[in-house]
PDB file of C-alpha atoms in Angstrom:
ATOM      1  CA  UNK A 767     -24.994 -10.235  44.129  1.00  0.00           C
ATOM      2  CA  UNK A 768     -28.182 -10.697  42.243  1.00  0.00           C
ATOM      3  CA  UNK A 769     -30.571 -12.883  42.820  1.00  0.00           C
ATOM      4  CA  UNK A 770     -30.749 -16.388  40.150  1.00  0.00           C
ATOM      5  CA  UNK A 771     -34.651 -16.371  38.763  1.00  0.00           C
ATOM      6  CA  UNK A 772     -36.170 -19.477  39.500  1.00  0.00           C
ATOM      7  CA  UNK A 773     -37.633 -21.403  36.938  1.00  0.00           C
ATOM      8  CA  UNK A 774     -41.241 -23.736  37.872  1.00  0.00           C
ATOM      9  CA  UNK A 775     -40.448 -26.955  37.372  1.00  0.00           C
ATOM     10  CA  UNK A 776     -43.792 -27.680  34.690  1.00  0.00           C
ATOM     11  CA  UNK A 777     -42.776 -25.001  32.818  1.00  0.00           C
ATOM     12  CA  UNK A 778     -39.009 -26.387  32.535  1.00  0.00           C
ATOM     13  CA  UNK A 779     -40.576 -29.715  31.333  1.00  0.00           C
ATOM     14  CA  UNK A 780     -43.024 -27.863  28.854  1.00  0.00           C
ATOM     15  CA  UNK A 781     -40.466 -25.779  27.384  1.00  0.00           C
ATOM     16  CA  UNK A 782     -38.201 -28.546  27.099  1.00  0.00           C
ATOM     17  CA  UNK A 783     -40.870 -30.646  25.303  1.00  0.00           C
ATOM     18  CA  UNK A 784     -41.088 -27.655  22.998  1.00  0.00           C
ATOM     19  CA  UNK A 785     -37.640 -27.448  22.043  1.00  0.00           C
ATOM     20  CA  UNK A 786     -36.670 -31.049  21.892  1.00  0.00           C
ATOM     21  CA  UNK A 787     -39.855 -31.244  18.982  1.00  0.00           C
ATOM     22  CA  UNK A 788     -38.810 -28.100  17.193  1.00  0.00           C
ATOM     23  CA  UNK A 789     -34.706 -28.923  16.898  1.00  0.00           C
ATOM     24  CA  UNK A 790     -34.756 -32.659  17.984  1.00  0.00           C
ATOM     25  CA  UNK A 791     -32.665 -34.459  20.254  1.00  0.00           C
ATOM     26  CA  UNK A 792     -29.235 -33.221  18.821  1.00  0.00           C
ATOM     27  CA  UNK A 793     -29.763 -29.649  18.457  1.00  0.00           C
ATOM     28  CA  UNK A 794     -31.416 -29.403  21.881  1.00  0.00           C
ATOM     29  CA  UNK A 795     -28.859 -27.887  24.602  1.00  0.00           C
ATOM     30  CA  UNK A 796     -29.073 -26.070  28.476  1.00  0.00           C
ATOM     31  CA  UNK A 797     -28.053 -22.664  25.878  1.00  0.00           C
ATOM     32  CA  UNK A 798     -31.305 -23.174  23.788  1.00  0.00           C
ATOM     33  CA  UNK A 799     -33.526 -23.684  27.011  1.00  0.00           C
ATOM     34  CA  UNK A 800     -31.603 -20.954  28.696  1.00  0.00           C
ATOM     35  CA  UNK A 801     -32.785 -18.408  26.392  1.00  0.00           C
ATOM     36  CA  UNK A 802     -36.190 -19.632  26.076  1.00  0.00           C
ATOM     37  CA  UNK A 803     -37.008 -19.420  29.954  1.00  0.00           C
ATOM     38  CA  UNK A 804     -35.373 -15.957  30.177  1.00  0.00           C
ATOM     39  CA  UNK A 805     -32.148 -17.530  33.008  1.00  0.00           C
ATOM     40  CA  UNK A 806     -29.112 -18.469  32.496  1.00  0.00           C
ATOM     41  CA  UNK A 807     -27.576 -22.100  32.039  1.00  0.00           C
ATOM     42  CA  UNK A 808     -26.459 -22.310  35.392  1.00  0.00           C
ATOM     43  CA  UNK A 809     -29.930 -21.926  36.310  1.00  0.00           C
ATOM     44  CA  UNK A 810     -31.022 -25.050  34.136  1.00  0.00           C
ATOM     45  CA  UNK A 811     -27.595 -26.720  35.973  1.00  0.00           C
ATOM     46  CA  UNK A 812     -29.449 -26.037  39.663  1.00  0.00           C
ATOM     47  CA  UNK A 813     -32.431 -28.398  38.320  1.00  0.00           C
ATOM     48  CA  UNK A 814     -30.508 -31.191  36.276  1.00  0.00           C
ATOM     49  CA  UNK A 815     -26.897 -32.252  35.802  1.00  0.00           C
ATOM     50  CA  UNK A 816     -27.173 -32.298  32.094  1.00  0.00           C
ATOM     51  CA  UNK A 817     -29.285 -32.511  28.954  1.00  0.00           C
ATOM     52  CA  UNK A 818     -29.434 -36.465  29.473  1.00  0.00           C
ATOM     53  CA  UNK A 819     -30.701 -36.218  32.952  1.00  0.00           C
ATOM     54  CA  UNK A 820     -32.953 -33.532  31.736  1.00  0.00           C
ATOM     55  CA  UNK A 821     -34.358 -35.407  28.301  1.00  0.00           C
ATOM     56  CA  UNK A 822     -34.908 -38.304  30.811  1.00  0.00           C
ATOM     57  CA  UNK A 823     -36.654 -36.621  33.336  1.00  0.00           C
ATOM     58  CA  UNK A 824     -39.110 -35.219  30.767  1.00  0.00           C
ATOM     59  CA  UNK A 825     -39.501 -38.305  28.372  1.00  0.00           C
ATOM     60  CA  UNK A 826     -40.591 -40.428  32.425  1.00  0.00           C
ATOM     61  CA  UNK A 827     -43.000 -37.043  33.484  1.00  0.00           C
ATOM     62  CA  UNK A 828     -45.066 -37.486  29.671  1.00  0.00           C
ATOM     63  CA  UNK A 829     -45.113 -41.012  29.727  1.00  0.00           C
ATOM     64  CA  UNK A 830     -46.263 -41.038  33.461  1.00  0.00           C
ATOM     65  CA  UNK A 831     -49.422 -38.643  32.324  1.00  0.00           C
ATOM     66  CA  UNK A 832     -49.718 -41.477  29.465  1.00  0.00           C
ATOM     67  CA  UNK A 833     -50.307 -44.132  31.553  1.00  0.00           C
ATOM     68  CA  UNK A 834     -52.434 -42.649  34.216  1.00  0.00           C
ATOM     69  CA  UNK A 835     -54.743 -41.763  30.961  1.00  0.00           C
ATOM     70  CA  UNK A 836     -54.597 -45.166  29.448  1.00  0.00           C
ATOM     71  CA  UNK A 837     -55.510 -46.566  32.857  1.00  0.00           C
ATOM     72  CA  UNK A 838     -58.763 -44.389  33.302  1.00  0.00           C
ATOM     73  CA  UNK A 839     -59.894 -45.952  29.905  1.00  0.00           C
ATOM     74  CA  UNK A 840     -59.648 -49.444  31.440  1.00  0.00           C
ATOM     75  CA  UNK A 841     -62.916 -48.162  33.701  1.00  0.00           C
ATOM     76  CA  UNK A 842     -65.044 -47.674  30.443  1.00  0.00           C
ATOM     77  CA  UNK A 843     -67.061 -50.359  30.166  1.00  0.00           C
ATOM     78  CA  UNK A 844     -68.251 -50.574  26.507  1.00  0.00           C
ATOM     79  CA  UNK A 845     -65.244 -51.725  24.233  1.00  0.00           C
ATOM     80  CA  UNK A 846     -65.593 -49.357  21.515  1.00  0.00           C
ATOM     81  CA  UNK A 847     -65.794 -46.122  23.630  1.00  0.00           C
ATOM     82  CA  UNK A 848     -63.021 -47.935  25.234  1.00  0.00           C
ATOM     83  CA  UNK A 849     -60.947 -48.107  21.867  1.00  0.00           C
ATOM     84  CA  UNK A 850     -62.169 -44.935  21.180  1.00  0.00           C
ATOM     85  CA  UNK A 851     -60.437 -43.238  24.641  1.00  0.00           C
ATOM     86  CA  UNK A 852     -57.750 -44.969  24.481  1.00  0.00           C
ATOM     87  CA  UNK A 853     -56.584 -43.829  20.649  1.00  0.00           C
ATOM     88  CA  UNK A 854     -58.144 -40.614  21.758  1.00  0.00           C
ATOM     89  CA  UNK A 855     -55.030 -40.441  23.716  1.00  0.00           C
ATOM     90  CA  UNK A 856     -52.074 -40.921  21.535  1.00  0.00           C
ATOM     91  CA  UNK A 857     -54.185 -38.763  18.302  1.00  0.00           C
ATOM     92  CA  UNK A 858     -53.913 -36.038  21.046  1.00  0.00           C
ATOM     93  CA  UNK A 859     -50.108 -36.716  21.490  1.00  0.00           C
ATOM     94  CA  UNK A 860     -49.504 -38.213  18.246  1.00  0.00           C
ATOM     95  CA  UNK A 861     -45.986 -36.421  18.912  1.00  0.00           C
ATOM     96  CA  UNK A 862     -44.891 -39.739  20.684  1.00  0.00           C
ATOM     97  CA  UNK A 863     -43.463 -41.721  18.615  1.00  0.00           C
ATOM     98  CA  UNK A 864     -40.735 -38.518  18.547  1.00  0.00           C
ATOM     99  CA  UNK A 865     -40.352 -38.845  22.011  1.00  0.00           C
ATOM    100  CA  UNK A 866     -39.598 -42.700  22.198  1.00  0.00           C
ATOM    101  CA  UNK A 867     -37.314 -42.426  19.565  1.00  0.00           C
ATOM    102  CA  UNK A 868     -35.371 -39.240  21.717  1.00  0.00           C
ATOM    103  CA  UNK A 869     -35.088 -41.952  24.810  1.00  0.00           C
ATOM    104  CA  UNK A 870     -33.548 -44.864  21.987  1.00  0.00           C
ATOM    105  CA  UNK A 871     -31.211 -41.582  21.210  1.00  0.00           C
ATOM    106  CA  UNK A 872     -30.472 -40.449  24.912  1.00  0.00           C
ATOM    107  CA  UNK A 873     -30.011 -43.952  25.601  1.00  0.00           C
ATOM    108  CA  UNK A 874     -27.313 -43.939  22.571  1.00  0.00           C
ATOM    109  CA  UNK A 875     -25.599 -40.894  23.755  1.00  0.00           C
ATOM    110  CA  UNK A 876     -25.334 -41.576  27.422  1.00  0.00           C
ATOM    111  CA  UNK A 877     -23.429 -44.991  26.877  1.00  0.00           C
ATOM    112  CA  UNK A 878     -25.998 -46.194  30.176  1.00  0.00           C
ATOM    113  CA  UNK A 879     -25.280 -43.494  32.393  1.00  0.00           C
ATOM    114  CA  UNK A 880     -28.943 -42.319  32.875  1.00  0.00           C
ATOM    115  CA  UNK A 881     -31.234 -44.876  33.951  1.00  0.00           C
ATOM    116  CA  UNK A 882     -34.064 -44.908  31.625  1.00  0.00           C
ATOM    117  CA  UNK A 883     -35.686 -48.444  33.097  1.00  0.00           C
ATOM    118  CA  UNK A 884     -38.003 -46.619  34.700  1.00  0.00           C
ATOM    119  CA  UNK A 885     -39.589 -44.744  31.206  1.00  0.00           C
ATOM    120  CA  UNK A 886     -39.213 -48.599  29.864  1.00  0.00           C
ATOM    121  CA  UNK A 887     -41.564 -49.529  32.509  1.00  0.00           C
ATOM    122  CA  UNK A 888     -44.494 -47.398  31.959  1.00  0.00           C
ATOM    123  CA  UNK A 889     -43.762 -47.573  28.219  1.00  0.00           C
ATOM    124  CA  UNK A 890     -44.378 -51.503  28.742  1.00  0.00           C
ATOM    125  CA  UNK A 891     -47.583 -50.321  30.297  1.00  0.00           C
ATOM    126  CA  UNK A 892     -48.797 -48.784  27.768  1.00  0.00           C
ATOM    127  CA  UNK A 893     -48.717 -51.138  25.265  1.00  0.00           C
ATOM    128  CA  UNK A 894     -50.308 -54.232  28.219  1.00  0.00           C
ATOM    129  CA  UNK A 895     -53.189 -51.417  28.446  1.00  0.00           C
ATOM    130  CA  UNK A 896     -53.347 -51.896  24.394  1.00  0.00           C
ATOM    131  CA  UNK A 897     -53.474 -55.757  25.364  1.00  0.00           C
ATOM    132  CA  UNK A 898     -56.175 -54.982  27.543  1.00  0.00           C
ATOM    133  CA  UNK A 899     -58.363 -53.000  25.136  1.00  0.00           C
ATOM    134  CA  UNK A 900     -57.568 -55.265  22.192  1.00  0.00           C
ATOM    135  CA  UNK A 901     -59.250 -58.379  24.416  1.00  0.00           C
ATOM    136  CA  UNK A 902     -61.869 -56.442  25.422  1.00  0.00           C
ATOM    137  CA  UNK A 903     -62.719 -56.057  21.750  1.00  0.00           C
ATOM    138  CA  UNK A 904     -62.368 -59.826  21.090  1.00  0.00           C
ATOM    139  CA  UNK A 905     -64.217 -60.997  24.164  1.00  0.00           C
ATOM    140  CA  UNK A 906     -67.325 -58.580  23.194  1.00  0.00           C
ATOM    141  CA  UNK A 907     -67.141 -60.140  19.344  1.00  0.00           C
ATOM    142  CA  UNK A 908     -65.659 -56.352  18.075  1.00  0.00           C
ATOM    143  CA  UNK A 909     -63.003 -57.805  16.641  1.00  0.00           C
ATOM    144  CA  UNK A 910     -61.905 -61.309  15.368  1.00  0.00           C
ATOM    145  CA  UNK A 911     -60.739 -63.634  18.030  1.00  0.00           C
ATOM    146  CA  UNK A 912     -57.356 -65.272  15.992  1.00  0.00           C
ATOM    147  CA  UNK A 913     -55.976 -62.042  14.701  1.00  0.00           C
ATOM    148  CA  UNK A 914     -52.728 -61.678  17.007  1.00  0.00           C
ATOM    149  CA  UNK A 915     -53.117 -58.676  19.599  1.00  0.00           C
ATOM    150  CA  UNK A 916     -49.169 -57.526  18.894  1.00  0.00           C
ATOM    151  CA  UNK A 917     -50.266 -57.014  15.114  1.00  0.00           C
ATOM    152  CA  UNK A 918     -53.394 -55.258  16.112  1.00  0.00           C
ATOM    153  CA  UNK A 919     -51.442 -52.778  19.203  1.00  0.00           C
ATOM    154  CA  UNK A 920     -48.493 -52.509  16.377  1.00  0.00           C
ATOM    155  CA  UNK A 921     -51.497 -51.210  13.631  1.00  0.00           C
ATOM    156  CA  UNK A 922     -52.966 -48.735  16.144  1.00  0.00           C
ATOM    157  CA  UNK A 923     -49.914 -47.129  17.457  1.00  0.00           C
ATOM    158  CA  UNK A 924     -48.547 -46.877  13.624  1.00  0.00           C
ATOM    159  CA  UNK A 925     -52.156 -45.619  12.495  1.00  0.00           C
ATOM    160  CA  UNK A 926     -51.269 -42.817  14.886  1.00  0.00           C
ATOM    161  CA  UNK A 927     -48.462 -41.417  13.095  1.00  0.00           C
ATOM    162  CA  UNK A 928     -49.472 -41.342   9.760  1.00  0.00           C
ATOM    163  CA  UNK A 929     -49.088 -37.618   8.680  1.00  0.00           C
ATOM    164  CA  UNK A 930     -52.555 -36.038   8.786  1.00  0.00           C
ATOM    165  CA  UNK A 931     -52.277 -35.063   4.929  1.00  0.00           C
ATOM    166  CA  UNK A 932     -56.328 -34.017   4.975  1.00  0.00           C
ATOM    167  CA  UNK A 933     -55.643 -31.276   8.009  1.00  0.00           C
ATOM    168  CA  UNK A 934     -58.769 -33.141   9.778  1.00  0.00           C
ATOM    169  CA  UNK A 935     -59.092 -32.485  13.416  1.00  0.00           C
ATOM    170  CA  UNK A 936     -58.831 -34.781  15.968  1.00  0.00           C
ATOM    171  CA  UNK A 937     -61.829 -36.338  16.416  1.00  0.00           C
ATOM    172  CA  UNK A 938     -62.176 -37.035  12.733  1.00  0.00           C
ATOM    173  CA  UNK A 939     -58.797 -38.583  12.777  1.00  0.00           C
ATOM    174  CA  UNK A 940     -60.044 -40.902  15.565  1.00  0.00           C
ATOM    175  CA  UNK A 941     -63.295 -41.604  13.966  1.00  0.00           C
ATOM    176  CA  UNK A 942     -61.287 -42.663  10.527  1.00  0.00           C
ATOM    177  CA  UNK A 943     -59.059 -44.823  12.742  1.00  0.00           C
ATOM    178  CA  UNK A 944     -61.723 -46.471  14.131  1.00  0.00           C
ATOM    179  CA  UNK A 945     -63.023 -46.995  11.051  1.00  0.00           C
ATOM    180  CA  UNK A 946     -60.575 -48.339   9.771  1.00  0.00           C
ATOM    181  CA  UNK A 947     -59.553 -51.068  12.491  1.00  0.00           C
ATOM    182  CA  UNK A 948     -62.850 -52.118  12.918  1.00  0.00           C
ATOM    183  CA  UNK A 949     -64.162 -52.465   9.651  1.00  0.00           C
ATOM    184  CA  UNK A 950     -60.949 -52.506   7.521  1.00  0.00           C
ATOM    185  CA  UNK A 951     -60.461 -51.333   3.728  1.00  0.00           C
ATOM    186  CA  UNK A 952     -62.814 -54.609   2.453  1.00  0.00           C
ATOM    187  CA  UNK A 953     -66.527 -54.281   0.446  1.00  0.00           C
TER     188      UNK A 953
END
């Protein structure tokens, strides 16, 4: 009987990632993976149950990484580098947004039969980290005391998504973000 090839378990996550941003949630099955990695499904089956379990286990693994960066930023004491490390961040994985709305999908599909409260969690932490940054700004006088700090977190994660039309690299797409929430589009 041969032997099943064993698959590492960061490079079942990575390929996963892979496919789940080149077909989406939808098109993404153990078949597609399968072939990618070089096994066979039953391989895949040996790790997770199905593509739920699978889709969930990724989505909690990137937004795990996500949070342990977002809370190294908290230890930068000047507010703008701070801003600046913490957008740094999600320009780097501006593919988020694609995964959150894959877990609202999963979520959908598996009618509550993968528990996803644990990727709510750390999602939640990532936008009290925004909290965090966005009253670091105020207290230092970076930004203006009354605006609300939802709107602000809301702006930056949106600001993140916007398609990046120009083909600038990252670090200019942080700098015009910057820019633009600190100083605004006004004379």
């Amino acid at each position: 009987m041969a032997r099943k090839k064993a698959v590492e378990h960061h490079v079942l996550l990575s390929e996963t990632e892979k496919l789940l941003l080149e077909k989406g949630y939808s098109a993404f099955h153990f078949g597609l993976l399968a072939d990618r990695l070089g096994v066979g499904r039953s391989t895949i089956y040996e790790y997770y149950a199905n593509k739920d379990v699978l889709i969930n286990a990724y989505i909690h693994s990137f937004a795990y990484e996500r949070v342990e960066e977002c809370k190294k930023v908290l230890d930068i004491e000047d507010a703008n580098e701070q801003l600046k490390s913490f957008l740094r961040i999600f320009v780097k994985y501006s593919h988020i947004q694609q995964v959150i709305t894959m877990l609202v999908q999963m979520e959908d599909h598996s009618n509550g039969k993968v528990d996803t409260q644990p990727v709510r969690l750390l999602t939640k932490e990532i936008y009290r980290i925004s909290l965090v940054v966005i009253q670091n700004l105020k207290d230092t006088g970076i930004i203006r005391r009354e605006l609300d700090d939802t709107f602000i977190s809301y702006i930056m994660f949106n600001l993140i998504q916007m398609p990046n039309f120009r083909n600038h690299n990252e670090t200019q797409r942080l700098d015009e973000f910057v820019d633009f929430l600190l100083r605004g589009i006004g004379t």
